[in-house]
Amino acid sequence: MGRVFVARAITGDSLSRLREAGHEVDIWPGNLPPHPTELRDALSDADGLLSMLTERVDEKLLGAAPKLKVVANYAVGFDNVDLAATQARGIAVGVTPDVLTDATADLTFALLLAAARRLPEAQSAVRDGRWRTFEPQGWLGASVHGATIAIVGARGRIGSAVARRAQGFDMKVIPVNRGDDLHAALARADFVSLHTPLTDATRHLIDDAALHAIKPGAILVNTGRGPLVDQAALKRALEDGRLGAAALDVTDPEPLPPDDPLLSAPNIIILPHIGSATHHAREAMASMAVDNLLAGLAGEPLPYPAPTL
Ligand code: DGY
């Protein structure tokens, strides 16, 4: 039977299925991820790894993990895993698709609405004692109903789920997929929402040029991956007032240091990567990760594999 290293405690009781199958389960204690050297030590005799997006699974790590057969990433994304390196070593990689789609699409809309209607500022006004009367000109925001939204990565699961929600608000959806004219879409949209995977081709997709192409006053929402956006360019666009607001669940790096310049930009909401953070989604992700581990440890094909290169 195998030894599985779990990079952080996870919710639910799915890990018990590994123990019931006779595997040894070693869970990293505490809420912070293991340092890369600690992770390498932990994997020296591990057959399976349950990783988070905080663990870089690269050649250096794999070189220190001679017995590793399977990596079950506790995420639908896999940009933290060097798939060329795992494939070269015959290590199976699994992910957790579908189960977090609705949770992430819901959070996308929560951010979109919060930015459009300026909820954080309005709430601060109440807490700070600045709510003195009904203000006929106070807290005016952008209309969501009937507005136009560009969904970048519209063919993907989460992009499609966001489009369904947008239809419920009678929004006009501009789907943007690979090969489409991004800048033309940005010029027409009141809201732009990012759902494309992070690859070399999509890193800094939203750069200075894109932020100049964007419709003045538009609102950018990112629940995909932080590096899709050039944050220095984003700060400039917010400061110039070219961009109306930005609402981010993901940043580059994560966590964003408390003194990061982006935090002093106007009209920005930043959350700590909580797109999939519902009890239901996280328990389902745990169950799928364990299914992937059980199959990989048994030398069987994974039920939820990462795409092959
Ligand atoms: C994912 O699954 O890729 C999310 O970013 C974290 O749940």
CSV table of C-alpha atoms and ligand atoms in Angstrom, one decimal:
chain,number,residue,atom,x,y,z
A,1,MET,CA,0.0,0.0,0.0
A,2,GLY,CA,1.1,3.6,-0.6
A,3,ARG,CA,1.9,6.7,1.4
A,4,VAL,CA,0.1,9.9,0.5
A,5,PHE,CA,1.2,13.3,1.4
A,6,VAL,CA,-1.6,15.9,1.7
A,7,ALA,CA,-0.3,19.4,1.5
A,8,ARG,CA,-3.0,20.9,3.8
A,9,ALA,CA,-5.9,19.7,5.8
A,10,ILE,CA,-9.1,19.6,3.7
A,11,THR,CA,-12.8,19.7,4.6
A,12,GLY,CA,-15.0,16.6,4.8
A,13,ASP,CA,-14.0,13.0,5.5
A,14,SER,CA,-12.9,11.9,2.0
A,15,LEU,CA,-9.3,11.2,3.2
A,16,SER,CA,-10.7,8.3,5.3
A,17,ARG,CA,-11.3,6.4,2.1
A,18,LEU,CA,-7.5,6.4,1.5
A,19,ARG,CA,-6.9,4.9,5.0
A,20,GLU,CA,-9.7,2.4,4.5
A,21,ALA,CA,-7.9,1.2,1.3
A,22,GLY,CA,-4.8,0.6,3.4
A,23,HIS,CA,-2.8,3.7,2.5
A,24,GLU,CA,-0.9,5.8,4.9
A,25,VAL,CA,-2.0,9.5,4.9
A,26,ASP,CA,0.3,12.2,6.1
A,27,ILE,CA,-1.3,15.7,6.4
A,28,TRP,CA,0.8,18.8,6.5
A,29,PRO,CA,-0.1,20.6,9.8
A,30,GLY,CA,-1.2,24.2,10.0
A,31,ASN,CA,-2.9,26.5,7.5
A,32,LEU,CA,0.2,27.6,5.6
A,33,PRO,CA,1.7,25.5,2.8
A,34,PRO,CA,4.9,23.6,3.3
A,35,HIS,CA,8.1,25.4,2.1
A,36,PRO,CA,9.4,23.9,-1.1
A,37,THR,CA,12.3,22.2,0.8
A,38,GLU,CA,9.8,20.8,3.4
A,39,LEU,CA,7.6,19.6,0.5
A,40,ARG,CA,10.6,17.9,-1.1
A,41,ASP,CA,11.5,16.2,2.2
A,42,ALA,CA,7.9,15.1,2.6
A,43,LEU,CA,7.8,13.5,-0.8
A,44,SER,CA,11.0,11.6,-0.5
A,45,ASP,CA,9.1,8.3,0.1
A,46,ALA,CA,5.6,9.3,-1.0
A,47,ASP,CA,3.6,7.5,-3.7
A,48,GLY,CA,0.8,10.1,-3.9
A,49,LEU,CA,0.5,13.8,-3.5
A,50,LEU,CA,-2.6,15.8,-2.8
A,51,SER,CA,-1.5,19.3,-3.9
A,52,MET,CA,-3.1,22.7,-3.8
A,53,LEU,CA,-2.4,25.5,-6.3
A,54,THR,CA,0.2,26.8,-3.8
A,55,GLU,CA,2.5,23.8,-4.4
A,56,ARG,CA,4.8,24.1,-7.4
A,57,VAL,CA,5.0,20.6,-8.9
A,58,ASP,CA,8.1,21.0,-11.1
A,59,GLU,CA,11.2,19.1,-12.1
A,60,LYS,CA,13.0,20.0,-8.9
A,61,LEU,CA,10.2,18.6,-6.8
A,62,LEU,CA,9.7,15.5,-8.9
A,63,GLY,CA,13.5,14.8,-8.7
A,64,ALA,CA,13.1,14.5,-5.0
A,65,ALA,CA,10.1,12.2,-5.2
A,66,PRO,CA,11.4,8.9,-6.7
A,67,LYS,CA,8.3,6.8,-5.8
A,68,LEU,CA,5.6,9.4,-6.8
A,69,LYS,CA,2.9,7.8,-9.0
A,70,VAL,CA,0.1,10.3,-8.8
A,71,VAL,CA,-0.5,14.0,-8.1
A,72,ALA,CA,-4.1,14.9,-7.3
A,73,ASN,CA,-4.4,18.7,-7.6
A,74,TYR,CA,-7.1,20.1,-5.4
A,75,ALA,CA,-8.2,22.5,-8.1
A,76,VAL,CA,-9.6,22.6,-11.6
A,77,GLY,CA,-6.6,24.6,-12.7
A,78,PHE,CA,-3.2,23.0,-13.1
A,79,ASP,CA,-0.9,25.9,-13.9
A,80,ASN,CA,1.1,25.0,-10.7
A,81,VAL,CA,2.0,21.6,-12.3
A,82,ASP,CA,4.6,21.2,-14.9
A,83,LEU,CA,2.7,18.6,-17.1
A,84,ALA,CA,5.7,18.0,-19.4
A,85,ALA,CA,7.8,17.0,-16.3
A,86,THR,CA,5.1,14.7,-14.8
A,87,GLN,CA,4.4,13.1,-18.2
A,88,ALA,CA,8.1,12.5,-18.8
A,89,ARG,CA,8.2,10.6,-15.5
A,90,GLY,CA,4.9,8.7,-16.1
A,91,ILE,CA,3.3,10.4,-13.1
A,92,ALA,CA,-0.5,10.8,-13.4
A,93,VAL,CA,-2.0,14.2,-12.7
A,94,GLY,CA,-5.7,14.7,-11.7
A,95,VAL,CA,-7.8,17.8,-11.2
A,96,THR,CA,-11.3,18.6,-9.9
A,97,PRO,CA,-13.5,19.9,-12.7
A,98,ASP,CA,-17.2,20.7,-12.7
A,99,VAL,CA,-17.9,20.7,-9.0
A,100,LEU,CA,-16.6,24.2,-8.4
A,101,THR,CA,-18.1,25.8,-11.6
A,102,ASP,CA,-21.3,27.2,-10.0
A,103,ALA,CA,-19.5,28.4,-6.8
A,104,THR,CA,-16.9,30.3,-8.9
A,105,ALA,CA,-19.6,31.7,-11.3
A,106,ASP,CA,-21.6,32.8,-8.3
A,107,LEU,CA,-18.6,34.6,-6.8
A,108,THR,CA,-17.9,36.2,-10.2
A,109,PHE,CA,-21.4,37.7,-10.1
A,110,ALA,CA,-21.0,38.7,-6.4
A,111,LEU,CA,-17.8,40.6,-7.4
A,112,LEU,CA,-19.4,42.1,-10.5
A,113,LEU,CA,-22.4,43.4,-8.5
A,114,ALA,CA,-20.3,44.6,-5.6
A,115,ALA,CA,-18.1,46.6,-7.9
A,116,ALA,CA,-20.9,47.9,-10.0
A,117,ARG,CA,-23.0,49.1,-7.0
A,118,ARG,CA,-20.0,50.1,-4.9
A,119,LEU,CA,-20.9,47.8,-2.0
A,120,PRO,CA,-17.6,47.9,-0.1
A,121,GLU,CA,-17.6,51.8,0.0
A,122,ALA,CA,-21.2,51.9,0.9
A,123,GLN,CA,-20.7,49.4,3.8
A,124,SER,CA,-17.7,51.4,5.0
A,125,ALA,CA,-19.7,54.6,5.1
A,126,VAL,CA,-22.3,52.9,7.4
A,127,ARG,CA,-19.6,51.5,9.7
A,128,ASP,CA,-17.7,54.8,9.8
A,129,GLY,CA,-20.7,56.8,10.8
A,130,ARG,CA,-20.9,58.6,7.4
A,131,TRP,CA,-24.5,57.6,6.7
A,132,ARG,CA,-26.3,60.7,7.7
A,133,THR,CA,-29.3,60.7,5.5
A,134,PHE,CA,-30.7,59.3,2.3
A,135,GLU,CA,-28.3,60.8,-0.3
A,136,PRO,CA,-30.0,61.4,-3.7
A,137,GLN,CA,-26.6,61.7,-5.3
A,138,GLY,CA,-24.7,59.4,-3.1
A,139,TRP,CA,-23.2,55.9,-4.0
A,140,LEU,CA,-24.3,56.1,-7.6
A,141,GLY,CA,-23.1,53.0,-9.5
A,142,ALA,CA,-23.3,51.2,-12.8
A,143,SER,CA,-26.4,49.4,-14.0
A,144,VAL,CA,-25.9,45.6,-14.3
A,145,HIS,CA,-29.3,44.8,-15.8
A,146,GLY,CA,-29.2,45.1,-19.6
A,147,ALA,CA,-25.4,46.0,-19.7
A,148,THR,CA,-22.9,44.3,-22.0
A,149,ILE,CA,-20.4,41.8,-20.6
A,150,ALA,CA,-17.4,40.3,-22.4
A,151,ILE,CA,-16.6,36.8,-21.1
A,152,VAL,CA,-13.1,35.9,-21.9
A,153,GLY,CA,-12.9,32.1,-22.0
A,154,ALA,CA,-16.6,31.9,-22.7
A,155,ARG,CA,-16.5,28.3,-24.0
A,156,GLY,CA,-15.1,26.9,-20.7
A,157,ARG,CA,-17.2,25.6,-17.9
A,158,ILE,CA,-17.0,28.6,-15.6
A,159,GLY,CA,-17.3,31.1,-18.5
A,160,SER,CA,-20.5,29.4,-19.7
A,161,ALA,CA,-21.9,29.4,-16.2
A,162,VAL,CA,-21.2,33.1,-15.9
A,163,ALA,CA,-22.9,33.7,-19.3
A,164,ARG,CA,-26.0,31.9,-18.0
A,165,ARG,CA,-26.1,34.2,-14.9
A,166,ALA,CA,-25.6,37.2,-17.2
A,167,GLN,CA,-28.6,36.2,-19.3
A,168,GLY,CA,-30.7,36.2,-16.1
A,169,PHE,CA,-29.8,39.9,-15.8
A,170,ASP,CA,-30.8,40.5,-19.4
A,171,MET,CA,-27.2,41.3,-20.2
A,172,LYS,CA,-25.8,41.2,-23.7
A,173,VAL,CA,-23.0,38.6,-23.7
A,174,ILE,CA,-19.9,39.0,-26.0
A,175,PRO,CA,-18.1,35.6,-25.9
A,176,VAL,CA,-14.4,35.9,-26.4
A,177,ASN,CA,-12.5,32.7,-27.2
A,178,ARG,CA,-9.1,31.9,-28.5
A,179,GLY,CA,-8.6,33.6,-31.9
A,180,ASP,CA,-11.3,36.2,-31.3
A,181,ASP,CA,-10.5,39.9,-31.4
A,182,LEU,CA,-10.1,40.7,-27.7
A,183,HIS,CA,-9.6,44.4,-28.0
A,184,ALA,CA,-12.7,44.8,-30.2
A,185,ALA,CA,-14.7,43.1,-27.5
A,186,LEU,CA,-13.2,45.2,-24.7
A,187,ALA,CA,-14.1,48.3,-26.6
A,188,ARG,CA,-17.8,47.4,-26.5
A,189,ALA,CA,-18.2,45.8,-23.0
A,190,ASP,CA,-19.4,47.5,-19.8
A,191,PHE,CA,-18.1,44.5,-17.8
A,192,VAL,CA,-15.2,42.1,-18.7
A,193,SER,CA,-14.9,38.8,-16.9
A,194,LEU,CA,-11.8,36.5,-17.2
A,195,HIS,CA,-12.2,32.7,-17.2
A,196,THR,CA,-9.4,31.6,-19.5
A,197,PRO,CA,-6.7,29.2,-18.1
A,198,LEU,CA,-3.3,30.7,-17.4
A,199,THR,CA,-0.8,29.6,-20.1
A,200,ASP,CA,2.2,31.3,-21.7
A,201,ALA,CA,-0.2,32.7,-24.3
A,202,THR,CA,-2.6,34.2,-21.8
A,203,ARG,CA,-0.1,35.6,-19.2
A,204,HIS,CA,-0.8,39.4,-19.1
A,205,LEU,CA,-3.6,39.1,-21.6
A,206,ILE,CA,-5.0,42.2,-19.9
A,207,ASP,CA,-2.0,44.5,-20.4
A,208,ASP,CA,-1.6,48.2,-21.0
A,209,ALA,CA,-2.8,47.9,-24.6
A,210,ALA,CA,-5.9,46.0,-23.6
A,211,LEU,CA,-6.6,48.5,-20.8
A,212,HIS,CA,-6.4,51.3,-23.4
A,213,ALA,CA,-8.7,49.4,-25.7
A,214,ILE,CA,-11.3,48.9,-22.9
A,215,LYS,CA,-14.5,51.0,-22.9
A,216,PRO,CA,-13.9,54.0,-20.6
A,217,GLY,CA,-15.4,53.3,-17.2
A,218,ALA,CA,-15.8,49.5,-17.7
A,219,ILE,CA,-15.5,47.1,-14.8
A,220,LEU,CA,-13.0,44.2,-14.9
A,221,VAL,CA,-13.6,41.0,-12.9
A,222,ASN,CA,-11.0,38.3,-12.5
A,223,THR,CA,-11.8,35.0,-10.8
A,224,GLY,CA,-9.4,33.1,-13.1
A,225,ARG,CA,-5.8,33.5,-12.4
A,226,GLY,CA,-3.9,36.6,-11.2
A,227,PRO,CA,-1.2,36.7,-13.9
A,228,LEU,CA,-3.9,37.0,-16.6
A,229,VAL,CA,-3.7,40.7,-15.7
A,230,ASP,CA,-0.6,43.0,-15.7
A,231,GLN,CA,-1.2,44.5,-12.3
A,232,ALA,CA,1.0,47.6,-12.8
A,233,ALA,CA,-1.0,48.4,-15.9
A,234,LEU,CA,-4.2,47.8,-14.0
A,235,LYS,CA,-3.2,50.2,-11.3
A,236,ARG,CA,-2.5,52.9,-13.9
A,237,ALA,CA,-5.8,52.4,-15.6
A,238,LEU,CA,-7.7,52.7,-12.3
A,239,GLU,CA,-5.7,55.8,-11.3
A,240,ASP,CA,-6.3,57.4,-14.7
A,241,GLY,CA,-10.0,56.6,-14.4
A,242,ARG,CA,-10.0,54.8,-17.7
A,243,LEU,CA,-11.2,51.7,-15.9
A,244,GLY,CA,-14.2,52.2,-13.7
A,245,ALA,CA,-13.4,49.5,-11.2
A,246,ALA,CA,-11.6,46.1,-10.8
A,247,ALA,CA,-12.9,43.2,-8.7
A,248,LEU,CA,-10.3,40.4,-8.3
A,249,ASP,CA,-10.5,37.1,-6.5
A,250,VAL,CA,-7.0,36.2,-7.8
A,251,THR,CA,-3.8,38.2,-7.8
A,252,ASP,CA,-0.1,37.9,-8.7
A,253,PRO,CA,1.4,36.9,-6.3
A,254,GLU,CA,-0.9,35.2,-3.9
A,255,PRO,CA,-1.1,36.2,-1.2
A,256,LEU,CA,-0.9,39.8,-2.2
A,257,PRO,CA,1.5,41.5,0.3
A,258,PRO,CA,-0.4,44.1,2.4
A,259,ASP,CA,2.0,46.8,1.1
A,260,ASP,CA,1.4,45.9,-2.6
A,261,PRO,CA,0.8,49.1,-4.7
A,262,LEU,CA,-2.3,47.6,-6.1
A,263,LEU,CA,-4.1,47.8,-2.8
A,264,SER,CA,-3.8,51.6,-2.9
A,265,ALA,CA,-5.5,51.9,-6.4
A,266,PRO,CA,-9.0,53.4,-6.4
A,267,ASN,CA,-12.1,51.4,-7.0
A,268,ILE,CA,-10.6,48.0,-6.4
A,269,ILE,CA,-12.0,45.0,-4.6
A,270,ILE,CA,-9.6,42.1,-3.8
A,271,LEU,CA,-10.6,38.8,-2.3
A,272,PRO,CA,-8.3,36.0,-1.1
A,273,HIS,CA,-9.0,33.4,-3.9
A,274,ILE,CA,-12.3,32.2,-2.5
A,275,GLY,CA,-14.0,31.3,-5.8
A,276,SER,CA,-14.5,27.6,-4.9
A,277,ALA,CA,-14.9,28.3,-1.2
A,278,THR,CA,-18.3,26.8,-0.5
A,279,HIS,CA,-18.7,23.7,1.8
A,280,HIS,CA,-20.3,21.8,-1.1
A,281,ALA,CA,-17.6,22.6,-3.7
A,282,ARG,CA,-14.7,22.0,-1.4
A,283,GLU,CA,-16.1,18.7,-0.2
A,284,ALA,CA,-16.7,17.6,-3.7
A,285,MET,CA,-13.2,18.6,-4.7
A,286,ALA,CA,-11.8,16.5,-1.9
A,287,SER,CA,-13.8,13.5,-3.0
A,288,MET,CA,-12.6,13.8,-6.6
A,289,ALA,CA,-9.0,14.3,-5.5
A,290,VAL,CA,-9.3,11.1,-3.4
A,291,ASP,CA,-10.8,9.2,-6.4
A,292,ASN,CA,-7.8,10.4,-8.4
A,293,LEU,CA,-5.4,9.2,-5.7
A,294,LEU,CA,-7.0,5.8,-5.3
A,295,ALA,CA,-6.9,5.2,-9.0
A,296,GLY,CA,-3.4,6.4,-9.5
A,297,LEU,CA,-2.1,4.4,-6.5
A,298,ALA,CA,-3.7,1.3,-8.0
A,299,GLY,CA,-2.0,2.0,-11.3
A,300,GLU,CA,-5.4,2.7,-13.0
A,301,PRO,CA,-6.3,5.6,-15.3
A,302,LEU,CA,-7.5,8.6,-13.3
A,303,PRO,CA,-11.2,9.4,-13.4
A,304,TYR,CA,-10.5,13.1,-13.6
A,305,PRO,CA,-7.2,13.6,-15.3
A,306,ALA,CA,-5.5,16.8,-16.2
A,307,PRO,CA,-5.4,17.2,-20.0
A,308,THR,CA,-2.4,15.6,-21.7
A,309,LEU,CA,0.0,17.9,-23.6
B,1,DGY,C1,-9.2,26.1,-9.1
B,1,DGY,O1,-9.8,25.1,-8.8
B,1,DGY,O2,-8.4,26.2,-10.0
B,1,DGY,C2,-9.5,27.3,-8.2
B,1,DGY,O3,-8.7,28.4,-8.6
B,1,DGY,C3,-9.3,27.0,-6.7
B,1,DGY,O4,-10.3,26.2,-6.3
